[in-house]
Amino acid sequence: TSVPPQVVPGADSSARQLCFAWGPAEVLVCETLFGRAGGSRSRCLAGAAARALTDSVAGTEDGVPSSSCVFVVRRDQDIYIQTLRKLFNESHAIFMGLQRSEEELAGKSRKAQLVQVSKNYRSVIRACMEDMHQAAVSTRDPALQGQYSTQVSILSAMELIWNLCEILFVEAATAGPLLLRLLDWVRLHVCDVDSMVREVLSSESPSKHKLFWNVVDVFVLQGRMDEARHLLSKEASANPTSMNMYKILDDLMKKMPVPSLSNTQTLTELELKWQHWHEECQRYLQDGTFASSPHMESICKILLGDENAILEKKELMTTWYHFLVTRLLYSHPTVKPMELRFYAQSSMDLFLGGESSPEPLDMILMAAFEFEMHQVIKECSIVLSNWWFVAHLTDLLDHCKLLQSHNLYFGSNMREFLLLEYASGLFSHHSLWQLGVDYFDHCPEYGRVYLELHIERIPLSTEQKALKVLRICEQRQMHEQVRSICKIMAMKALRNNRLGSALSWSIRAKDAAFATLISDRFLKDYCERGCFSDLDLIDNLGPSMLLSDRLTFLGKYREFHRLYGEKRFPEAARLLLTLMTAHIAPCSFWMTLLTDALPLLEQKEVIFSAEQTYELMRCLEDLTAGNPDKQKFQDDDVETTKVEMLRLALARNLARVIVKEGTVEGS
Amino acid sequence: AMEDVSAKFVSQKISRTRWRPLPAAALQPPDIFATGSWDNEDNRISIWSASDLGNAGLNGEYHGEPHLLCDIQHNGDVMDMQFLDQERIVVASSTGTVTIFRHHQNNQTLSANHRWEKAHYHVDQDTSCGGAACTGVVCNNPEIVTVGEDGRINLFRADQKDAVRTIDNADSSTLHAVTFLRTTEILTVNSIGQLKIWDLRQQRNEPSQIFSLAGDRVPLHCVDRHPNQQHIVATGGQDGMLSIWDIRQGTMPVSLLNAHEAEMWEVHFHPSDPDHLFTCSEDGSLWHWDTSTNVSEKPSFLHQGGRSTAYLSHSTINQSVVSAWLSNDPTKDRMEITNLIPNQTLSVNSLDVLGPCLVYGTDAEAIYVNRQLFA
């Protein structure tokens, strides 16, 4: 099958060449500066997976004449339909349930479980269809109404295909039950005649209604024998003259052998009974029992599986697959799965009769009847405007262990490929990105890489949202992304002058470099203002203080101030000295620390011991001598004065302490 | 039981759910609730009726899913939401704006009644951007207190244009939630694991008391106060831990209880039956914490909750209830906990309990109503 080209509305490919770039879920297309060149090259966007539809014009590109636009071409447009969000969210829960489900369950119970999952998916589709239908009915905007109606028919087609796949692949119904399932399928989906049936049944006297026989035929064609007999009995009581004829037909219909779901009869038994019944019908038809009533004669012919008689009721069946199932019911009730393809093909040919060509939906159903699962998925990928359907169906079939032989020649297997596409679509959506995470989790080969690439592109509008994204990354040990998110948030906080917040983000990321940067800001603020901001944070750093040397210094320096404030001078002095001698304080801060020592040196009580005073002196000399900016100290009057004052204070303190220590030792 | 829960998928991620308060003498269970959405291109405040009266069954029991009464567009994510009275809802936005919406019950419409633009902001209130998310709001009609990512606390009155009081830089980290302790005192929790008490009568711009988690300073996201015994406070943290604090003593929590595996977004004591507590989390679970299991030890009046306790001596209360929440070793036979949502995968962002009814909303874009909590 070749992929039909997609035209990007608004992009004038006749005037200019188009260029494009692939994105994770979108394609950017723009017009180039090149005029028409290269003759007959296709200017339409056509690629293996580009089921693209233009969504919006994003804006103009720099350096290109203003008429040029960049088009954002989305590959999964259904993601943006509001009503379908219910489908995405509910099916997400079913998908997760399926991934969790017990693979160990063997045989029948496993199959029952998978069939239940399939039914759950279908009921979500149906619920969505009802909502969409309601929306279509209640809106007054004709354009919107058209849109909704289109969606209803797409959803209904999806459910039709899914149901058939459920019967043929998931449940893998065998000869006998297979026909019953197909009958249910037809009854559920051929709804065009429902209104006619309702009209006739609700009329005062159904047998007088002009569509009476049509309704009887509908029931017979769908194998709804009890309903057909019930209607016929009404007609019979109105026509005593043909009572006998009715009785015979009623008897034939009652006696018709049907496959049973239980194992009480074997297929051979059924075939024997059926043969016998078939011959009985044949007898009545040939001896002209129904000759006086063309309606009843035609019903008898249908019972005999007469193709022409059935085909005459084309309008009442509306589709070739209804015709197929009716034909099977009356000619081959014990059809085996592998024989379906022959009947399907000929039914389609007979029904369409060369008047019209099959549509995509017909081709998909045909592929299913042919058990070409691969083809079903491929056709659906091309035709449907979403990845939801193929991704979930393929995943289910994969859990049924039906797709193992189908490995793609690129990337991983088909299941993963489709799930990745679907999840990428979710991630391109403003709100649905959270759902995408779990899908990526269940793609063993590339899921992780995709998640890493996508998660970094989620805009972090609030801290709450950032926390949610962060939680996703932390749960999956995505350290790189954790760091990056925290850094972004820390930077934002820093720009907003929220040093406290910035610090707690870098503590969360264990980002030592950034913690250092913020600590420096705190210290700079302190130097400028002479007091600390955000004391509530700095006083409560706890063990996180050890994250970076500078943060440790900040915490300890603040502790010094607290001790000083509480007049615990000896402890404060000891801590201050340790900050320098243990090289916890950065060199650039030593001058400040030494200045902080000044008031301690000037106290009435001697606080620094002789040994401590020597150490302070060494610190000061190290600073003035070893500093490459020595020049700076000499030039700067204030600094020079400060150094002089310190030297003086230190000398005096030394003098006092020698006297004091000498006195103490001497006494 | 799960079959009493009705669900509705609403095509928007729900950040807040709140029951409308019942009139003083109401006998019926609550019916009307409000929801707010987040992370949508178009966020909304919606009013719902939990009981689909049109579909009431033959026996008068309620059927079907909640149905929408009216909704209105909201600028930014709904960060928090609180009913001021029967008609007015105060909504905190990620844009920093605080809005009062009025629900007109006669014609089922919503309208913006009053708005404080950028009540929370970074750097400069007047610039075009620079709003800071308002993370929490609490009402005690007519007073409204809001907190935000900017570490600011605002006190508004519903009838006044300007803030009555603003404490700039009240907290150097993000304030995540706020609740009233008493009429003039509030409790806040922040992103470095602190619980603070602020006395709004005092002009000092500092908390009157600071409580703090030991060790790793895990951020606290939610706070609620015991409705009858104001010294008992519950908070929920980033690690999912439920902390119970006795603010009369110590600076650390009395007990730490672990059930959630990720951020606890909301914690609520049952307003009239505070032996029960409900919490919800990013991990998709909603836990019911029940300390009433040891019925034999308790006087039965406690189940009626409310005022009757006031007439009883304090010693009786202390022996029974205090041991329930403030017991240092809440062994399993004293507290029964149940996850009300098995198999949920996406975050439960909000819950509210009133009477026998629970309402909660999720990131899976669904709202759930349980009308028989204690059945």
Short mmCIF file of N, CA and C in Angstrom, two decimals, chain A residues 345-478:
data_model
loop_
_atom_site.label_atom_id
_atom_site.label_comp_id
_atom_site.label_asym_id
_atom_site.label_seq_id
_atom_site.Cartn_x
_atom_site.Cartn_y
_atom_site.Cartn_z
N GLN A 345 -13.90 -12.83 0.76
CA GLN A 345 -13.55 -12.23 -0.52
C GLN A 345 -14.72 -12.32 -1.50
N SER A 346 -15.32 -13.51 -1.60
CA SER A 346 -16.40 -13.65 -2.58
C SER A 346 -17.62 -12.84 -2.14
N SER A 347 -17.88 -12.75 -0.84
CA SER A 347 -19.02 -11.95 -0.38
C SER A 347 -18.85 -10.49 -0.75
N MET A 348 -17.63 -10.01 -0.58
CA MET A 348 -17.38 -8.61 -0.91
C MET A 348 -17.57 -8.39 -2.40
N ASP A 349 -17.00 -9.30 -3.19
CA ASP A 349 -17.12 -9.15 -4.65
C ASP A 349 -18.58 -9.18 -5.07
N LEU A 350 -19.33 -10.17 -4.55
CA LEU A 350 -20.75 -10.28 -4.91
C LEU A 350 -21.53 -9.05 -4.49
N PHE A 351 -21.26 -8.61 -3.27
CA PHE A 351 -22.05 -7.50 -2.71
C PHE A 351 -21.79 -6.19 -3.43
N LEU A 352 -20.51 -5.91 -3.65
CA LEU A 352 -20.17 -4.65 -4.33
C LEU A 352 -20.45 -4.76 -5.82
N GLY A 353 -20.39 -5.99 -6.35
CA GLY A 353 -20.76 -6.25 -7.74
C GLY A 353 -20.09 -5.34 -8.73
N GLY A 354 -18.90 -4.90 -8.46
CA GLY A 354 -18.18 -4.06 -9.39
C GLY A 354 -18.73 -2.64 -9.48
N GLU A 355 -19.80 -2.37 -8.73
CA GLU A 355 -20.37 -1.01 -8.81
C GLU A 355 -19.51 0.00 -8.07
N SER A 356 -18.99 -0.42 -6.92
CA SER A 356 -18.15 0.50 -6.17
C SER A 356 -16.90 -0.24 -5.71
N SER A 357 -15.86 0.52 -5.47
CA SER A 357 -14.62 -0.12 -5.05
C SER A 357 -14.57 -0.12 -3.52
N PRO A 358 -13.88 -1.08 -2.96
CA PRO A 358 -13.83 -1.17 -1.50
C PRO A 358 -13.15 0.05 -0.89
N GLU A 359 -13.63 0.44 0.26
CA GLU A 359 -13.05 1.57 0.98
C GLU A 359 -12.03 1.06 1.99
N PRO A 360 -11.27 2.00 2.57
CA PRO A 360 -10.25 1.56 3.54
C PRO A 360 -10.80 0.64 4.62
N LEU A 361 -11.99 0.97 5.15
CA LEU A 361 -12.55 0.13 6.21
C LEU A 361 -12.77 -1.29 5.71
N ASP A 362 -13.26 -1.41 4.46
CA ASP A 362 -13.47 -2.75 3.88
C ASP A 362 -12.16 -3.50 3.81
N MET A 363 -11.11 -2.81 3.41
CA MET A 363 -9.81 -3.46 3.27
C MET A 363 -9.28 -3.95 4.64
N ILE A 364 -9.55 -3.14 5.65
CA ILE A 364 -9.08 -3.52 6.99
C ILE A 364 -9.81 -4.77 7.47
N LEU A 365 -11.14 -4.77 7.31
CA LEU A 365 -11.92 -5.93 7.75
C LEU A 365 -11.51 -7.16 6.95
N MET A 366 -11.29 -6.95 5.65
CA MET A 366 -10.88 -8.07 4.80
C MET A 366 -9.57 -8.65 5.31
N ALA A 367 -8.63 -7.77 5.64
CA ALA A 367 -7.34 -8.23 6.16
C ALA A 367 -7.53 -9.03 7.44
N ALA A 368 -8.50 -8.60 8.26
CA ALA A 368 -8.76 -9.34 9.50
C ALA A 368 -9.31 -10.73 9.18
N PHE A 369 -10.27 -10.79 8.25
CA PHE A 369 -10.83 -12.10 7.86
C PHE A 369 -9.75 -13.01 7.28
N GLU A 370 -8.75 -12.38 6.69
CA GLU A 370 -7.65 -13.17 6.12
C GLU A 370 -6.59 -13.50 7.16
N PHE A 371 -6.84 -13.07 8.42
CA PHE A 371 -5.91 -13.28 9.53
C PHE A 371 -4.55 -12.62 9.28
N GLU A 372 -4.57 -11.53 8.53
CA GLU A 372 -3.34 -10.78 8.30
C GLU A 372 -3.28 -9.65 9.33
N MET A 373 -2.94 -10.00 10.56
CA MET A 373 -2.92 -9.03 11.65
C MET A 373 -2.04 -7.82 11.33
N HIS A 374 -0.90 -8.16 10.77
CA HIS A 374 0.07 -7.15 10.40
C HIS A 374 -0.54 -6.11 9.48
N GLN A 375 -1.27 -6.65 8.48
CA GLN A 375 -1.91 -5.79 7.49
C GLN A 375 -2.98 -4.93 8.14
N VAL A 376 -3.73 -5.50 9.07
CA VAL A 376 -4.78 -4.74 9.77
C VAL A 376 -4.15 -3.53 10.45
N ILE A 377 -3.07 -3.80 11.17
CA ILE A 377 -2.43 -2.72 11.92
C ILE A 377 -1.85 -1.66 10.99
N LYS A 378 -1.27 -2.14 9.92
CA LYS A 378 -0.68 -1.20 8.97
C LYS A 378 -1.74 -0.30 8.33
N GLU A 379 -2.82 -0.93 7.87
CA GLU A 379 -3.88 -0.14 7.23
C GLU A 379 -4.49 0.86 8.22
N CYS A 380 -4.69 0.39 9.45
CA CYS A 380 -5.26 1.29 10.47
C CYS A 380 -4.33 2.46 10.74
N SER A 381 -3.03 2.17 10.76
CA SER A 381 -2.06 3.24 11.00
C SER A 381 -2.19 4.31 9.93
N ILE A 382 -2.42 3.88 8.72
CA ILE A 382 -2.48 4.83 7.62
C ILE A 382 -3.80 5.61 7.63
N VAL A 383 -4.89 4.90 7.89
CA VAL A 383 -6.20 5.51 7.72
C VAL A 383 -6.61 6.37 8.91
N LEU A 384 -6.38 5.87 10.14
CA LEU A 384 -6.90 6.59 11.31
C LEU A 384 -6.02 7.79 11.63
N SER A 385 -6.65 8.80 12.21
CA SER A 385 -5.89 10.01 12.51
C SER A 385 -5.39 10.00 13.95
N ASN A 386 -5.19 8.83 14.49
CA ASN A 386 -4.60 8.76 15.82
C ASN A 386 -3.74 7.51 15.94
N TRP A 387 -2.86 7.53 16.93
CA TRP A 387 -2.04 6.35 17.22
C TRP A 387 -2.66 5.53 18.32
N TRP A 388 -3.67 6.08 18.97
CA TRP A 388 -4.27 5.38 20.11
C TRP A 388 -4.69 3.97 19.73
N PHE A 389 -5.42 3.87 18.62
CA PHE A 389 -6.02 2.59 18.25
C PHE A 389 -4.98 1.52 18.00
N VAL A 390 -4.05 1.81 17.10
CA VAL A 390 -3.07 0.78 16.74
C VAL A 390 -2.16 0.45 17.92
N ALA A 391 -1.82 1.46 18.72
CA ALA A 391 -0.91 1.21 19.83
C ALA A 391 -1.55 0.25 20.83
N HIS A 392 -2.81 0.51 21.19
CA HIS A 392 -3.45 -0.34 22.20
C HIS A 392 -3.81 -1.71 21.65
N LEU A 393 -4.29 -1.74 20.40
CA LEU A 393 -4.64 -3.03 19.81
C LEU A 393 -3.40 -3.92 19.68
N THR A 394 -2.32 -3.31 19.18
CA THR A 394 -1.10 -4.09 19.00
C THR A 394 -0.57 -4.60 20.33
N ASP A 395 -0.64 -3.75 21.34
CA ASP A 395 -0.18 -4.18 22.66
C ASP A 395 -0.99 -5.38 23.15
N LEU A 396 -2.32 -5.32 22.93
CA LEU A 396 -3.17 -6.43 23.36
C LEU A 396 -2.82 -7.70 22.60
N LEU A 397 -2.66 -7.57 21.28
CA LEU A 397 -2.33 -8.74 20.47
C LEU A 397 -0.98 -9.31 20.88
N ASP A 398 -0.09 -8.41 21.26
CA ASP A 398 1.23 -8.84 21.71
C ASP A 398 1.10 -9.65 23.00
N HIS A 399 0.22 -9.18 23.89
CA HIS A 399 0.00 -9.95 25.12
C HIS A 399 -0.65 -11.29 24.83
N CYS A 400 -1.35 -11.39 23.70
CA CYS A 400 -1.92 -12.68 23.30
C CYS A 400 -0.85 -13.56 22.66
N LYS A 401 0.36 -13.06 22.61
CA LYS A 401 1.50 -13.77 22.01
C LYS A 401 1.26 -14.08 20.53
N LEU A 402 0.70 -13.11 19.83
CA LEU A 402 0.40 -13.33 18.42
C LEU A 402 1.37 -12.62 17.50
N LEU A 403 2.21 -11.76 18.05
CA LEU A 403 3.02 -10.91 17.18
C LEU A 403 4.51 -11.22 17.25
N GLN A 404 4.86 -12.31 17.92
CA GLN A 404 6.28 -12.52 18.15
C GLN A 404 7.12 -12.59 16.87
N SER A 405 6.53 -13.15 15.82
CA SER A 405 7.34 -13.31 14.62
C SER A 405 7.50 -12.01 13.85
N HIS A 406 6.73 -10.99 14.25
CA HIS A 406 6.76 -9.76 13.46
C HIS A 406 7.75 -8.75 14.00
N ASN A 407 9.01 -8.98 13.81
CA ASN A 407 9.98 -7.97 14.22
C ASN A 407 10.24 -7.01 13.07
N LEU A 408 10.31 -5.75 13.40
CA LEU A 408 10.57 -4.76 12.35
C LEU A 408 12.05 -4.79 12.00
N TYR A 409 12.34 -4.34 10.81
CA TYR A 409 13.74 -4.33 10.41
C TYR A 409 14.46 -3.11 10.97
N PHE A 410 13.69 -2.20 11.58
CA PHE A 410 14.35 -1.06 12.22
C PHE A 410 13.88 -1.01 13.66
N GLY A 411 14.69 -0.44 14.51
CA GLY A 411 14.31 -0.23 15.90
C GLY A 411 13.90 -1.52 16.58
N SER A 412 12.92 -1.41 17.44
CA SER A 412 12.50 -2.58 18.19
C SER A 412 11.30 -3.21 17.49
N ASN A 413 10.47 -3.89 18.25
CA ASN A 413 9.34 -4.55 17.59
C ASN A 413 8.19 -3.58 17.35
N MET A 414 7.16 -4.09 16.69
CA MET A 414 6.08 -3.21 16.26
C MET A 414 5.32 -2.64 17.45
N ARG A 415 5.09 -3.47 18.47
CA ARG A 415 4.37 -3.00 19.65
C ARG A 415 5.06 -1.77 20.22
N GLU A 416 6.36 -1.92 20.42
CA GLU A 416 7.09 -0.81 21.02
C GLU A 416 7.09 0.42 20.12
N PHE A 417 7.29 0.17 18.83
CA PHE A 417 7.30 1.30 17.89
C PHE A 417 6.02 2.12 17.99
N LEU A 418 4.87 1.42 18.00
CA LEU A 418 3.59 2.13 18.02
C LEU A 418 3.34 2.79 19.37
N LEU A 419 3.72 2.11 20.45
CA LEU A 419 3.55 2.72 21.78
C LEU A 419 4.39 3.99 21.90
N LEU A 420 5.60 3.94 21.35
CA LEU A 420 6.48 5.12 21.41
C LEU A 420 5.84 6.29 20.66
N GLU A 421 5.26 5.98 19.50
CA GLU A 421 4.63 7.05 18.72
C GLU A 421 3.45 7.66 19.49
N TYR A 422 2.62 6.77 20.06
CA TYR A 422 1.46 7.25 20.79
C TYR A 422 1.89 8.10 21.98
N ALA A 423 2.84 7.58 22.75
CA ALA A 423 3.27 8.29 23.95
C ALA A 423 3.93 9.62 23.59
N SER A 424 4.66 9.65 22.48
CA SER A 424 5.27 10.91 22.05
C SER A 424 4.18 11.94 21.77
N GLY A 425 3.09 11.48 21.17
CA GLY A 425 1.96 12.37 20.92
C GLY A 425 1.42 12.93 22.24
N LEU A 426 1.28 12.05 23.23
CA LEU A 426 0.78 12.50 24.53
C LEU A 426 1.71 13.55 25.11
N PHE A 427 3.01 13.35 24.93
CA PHE A 427 3.96 14.29 25.51
C PHE A 427 3.93 15.64 24.80
N SER A 428 3.49 15.65 23.56
CA SER A 428 3.43 16.93 22.86
C SER A 428 2.21 17.72 23.30
N HIS A 429 1.33 17.09 24.07
CA HIS A 429 0.11 17.75 24.52
C HIS A 429 0.38 18.51 25.82
N HIS A 430 -0.27 19.64 25.94
CA HIS A 430 -0.08 20.51 27.09
C HIS A 430 -0.37 19.79 28.42
N SER A 431 -1.39 18.96 28.44
CA SER A 431 -1.81 18.36 29.71
C SER A 431 -1.62 16.85 29.81
N LEU A 432 -1.61 16.17 28.68
CA LEU A 432 -1.67 14.70 28.74
C LEU A 432 -0.32 14.02 28.93
N TRP A 433 0.74 14.83 29.08
CA TRP A 433 2.07 14.25 29.15
C TRP A 433 2.24 13.23 30.26
N GLN A 434 1.50 13.40 31.37
CA GLN A 434 1.67 12.47 32.48
C GLN A 434 1.32 11.03 32.09
N LEU A 435 0.32 10.89 31.19
CA LEU A 435 -0.07 9.55 30.76
C LEU A 435 1.05 8.89 29.98
N GLY A 436 1.78 9.70 29.22
CA GLY A 436 2.82 9.16 28.35
C GLY A 436 3.91 8.43 29.12
N VAL A 437 4.16 8.88 30.34
CA VAL A 437 5.25 8.30 31.13
C VAL A 437 5.10 6.79 31.27
N ASP A 438 3.90 6.34 31.64
CA ASP A 438 3.69 4.91 31.87
C ASP A 438 3.85 4.10 30.59
N TYR A 439 3.48 4.68 29.46
CA TYR A 439 3.65 3.96 28.19
C TYR A 439 5.13 3.78 27.90
N PHE A 440 5.90 4.84 28.10
CA PHE A 440 7.35 4.73 27.89
C PHE A 440 7.94 3.66 28.81
N ASP A 441 7.43 3.60 30.04
CA ASP A 441 7.93 2.61 30.99
C ASP A 441 7.78 1.19 30.46
N HIS A 442 6.79 0.98 29.64
CA HIS A 442 6.56 -0.38 29.16
C HIS A 442 7.09 -0.60 27.74
N CYS A 443 8.04 0.23 27.36
CA CYS A 443 8.79 0.01 26.12
C CYS A 443 10.22 -0.33 26.52
N PRO A 444 10.54 -1.63 26.60
CA PRO A 444 11.83 -2.01 27.19
C PRO A 444 13.04 -1.46 26.43
N GLU A 445 12.94 -1.32 25.12
CA GLU A 445 14.15 -0.97 24.39
C GLU A 445 14.46 0.53 24.37
N TYR A 446 13.50 1.32 23.92
CA TYR A 446 13.78 2.75 23.76
C TYR A 446 12.99 3.65 24.69
N GLY A 447 12.09 3.06 25.50
CA GLY A 447 11.22 3.86 26.35
C GLY A 447 11.99 4.84 27.21
N ARG A 448 13.04 4.36 27.82
CA ARG A 448 13.83 5.18 28.73
C ARG A 448 14.41 6.41 28.02
N VAL A 449 15.00 6.16 26.86
CA VAL A 449 15.61 7.26 26.11
C VAL A 449 14.56 8.29 25.70
N TYR A 450 13.42 7.80 25.23
CA TYR A 450 12.34 8.70 24.83
C TYR A 450 11.91 9.54 26.03
N LEU A 451 11.73 8.87 27.16
CA LEU A 451 11.27 9.58 28.35
C LEU A 451 12.27 10.66 28.74
N GLU A 452 13.54 10.31 28.68
CA GLU A 452 14.57 11.28 29.05
C GLU A 452 14.51 12.51 28.15
N LEU A 453 14.32 12.25 26.86
CA LEU A 453 14.29 13.38 25.93
C LEU A 453 13.03 14.23 26.11
N HIS A 454 11.92 13.56 26.34
CA HIS A 454 10.66 14.30 26.43
C HIS A 454 10.53 15.05 27.75
N ILE A 455 10.93 14.42 28.83
CA ILE A 455 10.65 14.97 30.16
C ILE A 455 11.37 16.31 30.35
N GLU A 456 12.50 16.46 29.70
CA GLU A 456 13.24 17.71 29.85
C GLU A 456 12.55 18.87 29.16
N ARG A 457 11.61 18.54 28.28
CA ARG A 457 10.94 19.60 27.53
C ARG A 457 9.62 20.04 28.15
N ILE A 458 9.28 19.45 29.30
CA ILE A 458 8.04 19.86 29.98
C ILE A 458 8.29 21.23 30.63
N PRO A 459 7.47 22.22 30.28
CA PRO A 459 7.67 23.54 30.90
C PRO A 459 7.33 23.49 32.40
N LEU A 460 8.21 24.04 33.22
CA LEU A 460 8.02 23.96 34.67
C LEU A 460 7.42 25.28 35.17
N SER A 461 6.12 25.42 35.04
CA SER A 461 5.49 26.71 35.31
C SER A 461 5.38 27.00 36.81
N THR A 462 5.16 25.98 37.62
CA THR A 462 5.09 26.21 39.07
C THR A 462 5.97 25.18 39.76
N GLU A 463 6.25 25.44 41.05
CA GLU A 463 7.06 24.49 41.80
C GLU A 463 6.32 23.16 41.92
N GLN A 464 5.01 23.25 42.06
CA GLN A 464 4.22 22.03 42.18
C GLN A 464 4.38 21.13 40.97
N LYS A 465 4.35 21.75 39.78
CA LYS A 465 4.51 20.97 38.57
C LYS A 465 5.92 20.40 38.51
N ALA A 466 6.89 21.23 38.88
CA ALA A 466 8.28 20.76 38.89
C ALA A 466 8.42 19.56 39.81
N LEU A 467 7.73 19.59 40.95
CA LEU A 467 7.80 18.47 41.89
C LEU A 467 7.25 17.20 41.29
N LYS A 468 6.19 17.36 40.51
CA LYS A 468 5.61 16.18 39.87
C LYS A 468 6.56 15.59 38.84
N VAL A 469 7.16 16.46 38.05
CA VAL A 469 8.12 15.98 37.05
C VAL A 469 9.32 15.34 37.75
N LEU A 470 9.75 16.00 38.82
CA LEU A 470 10.90 15.51 39.57
C LEU A 470 10.63 14.12 40.14
N ARG A 471 9.42 13.93 40.65
CA ARG A 471 9.05 12.63 41.22
C ARG A 471 9.15 11.54 40.15
N ILE A 472 8.69 11.85 38.95
CA ILE A 472 8.77 10.89 37.85
C ILE A 472 10.23 10.51 37.60
N CYS A 473 11.10 11.51 37.58
CA CYS A 473 12.52 11.25 37.30
C CYS A 473 13.18 10.49 38.45
N GLU A 474 12.86 10.89 39.68
CA GLU A 474 13.50 10.25 40.82
C GLU A 474 13.11 8.78 40.92
N GLN A 475 11.83 8.50 40.64
CA GLN A 475 11.39 7.11 40.72
C GLN A 475 12.13 6.22 39.72
N ARG A 476 12.61 6.84 38.65
CA ARG A 476 13.28 6.05 37.61
C ARG A 476 14.79 6.25 37.60
N GLN A 477 15.29 6.79 38.69
CA GLN A 477 16.73 7.04 38.83
C GLN A 477 17.32 7.80 37.64
N MET A 478 16.59 8.81 37.17
CA MET A 478 17.10 9.61 36.05
C MET A 478 17.89 10.79 36.62
#
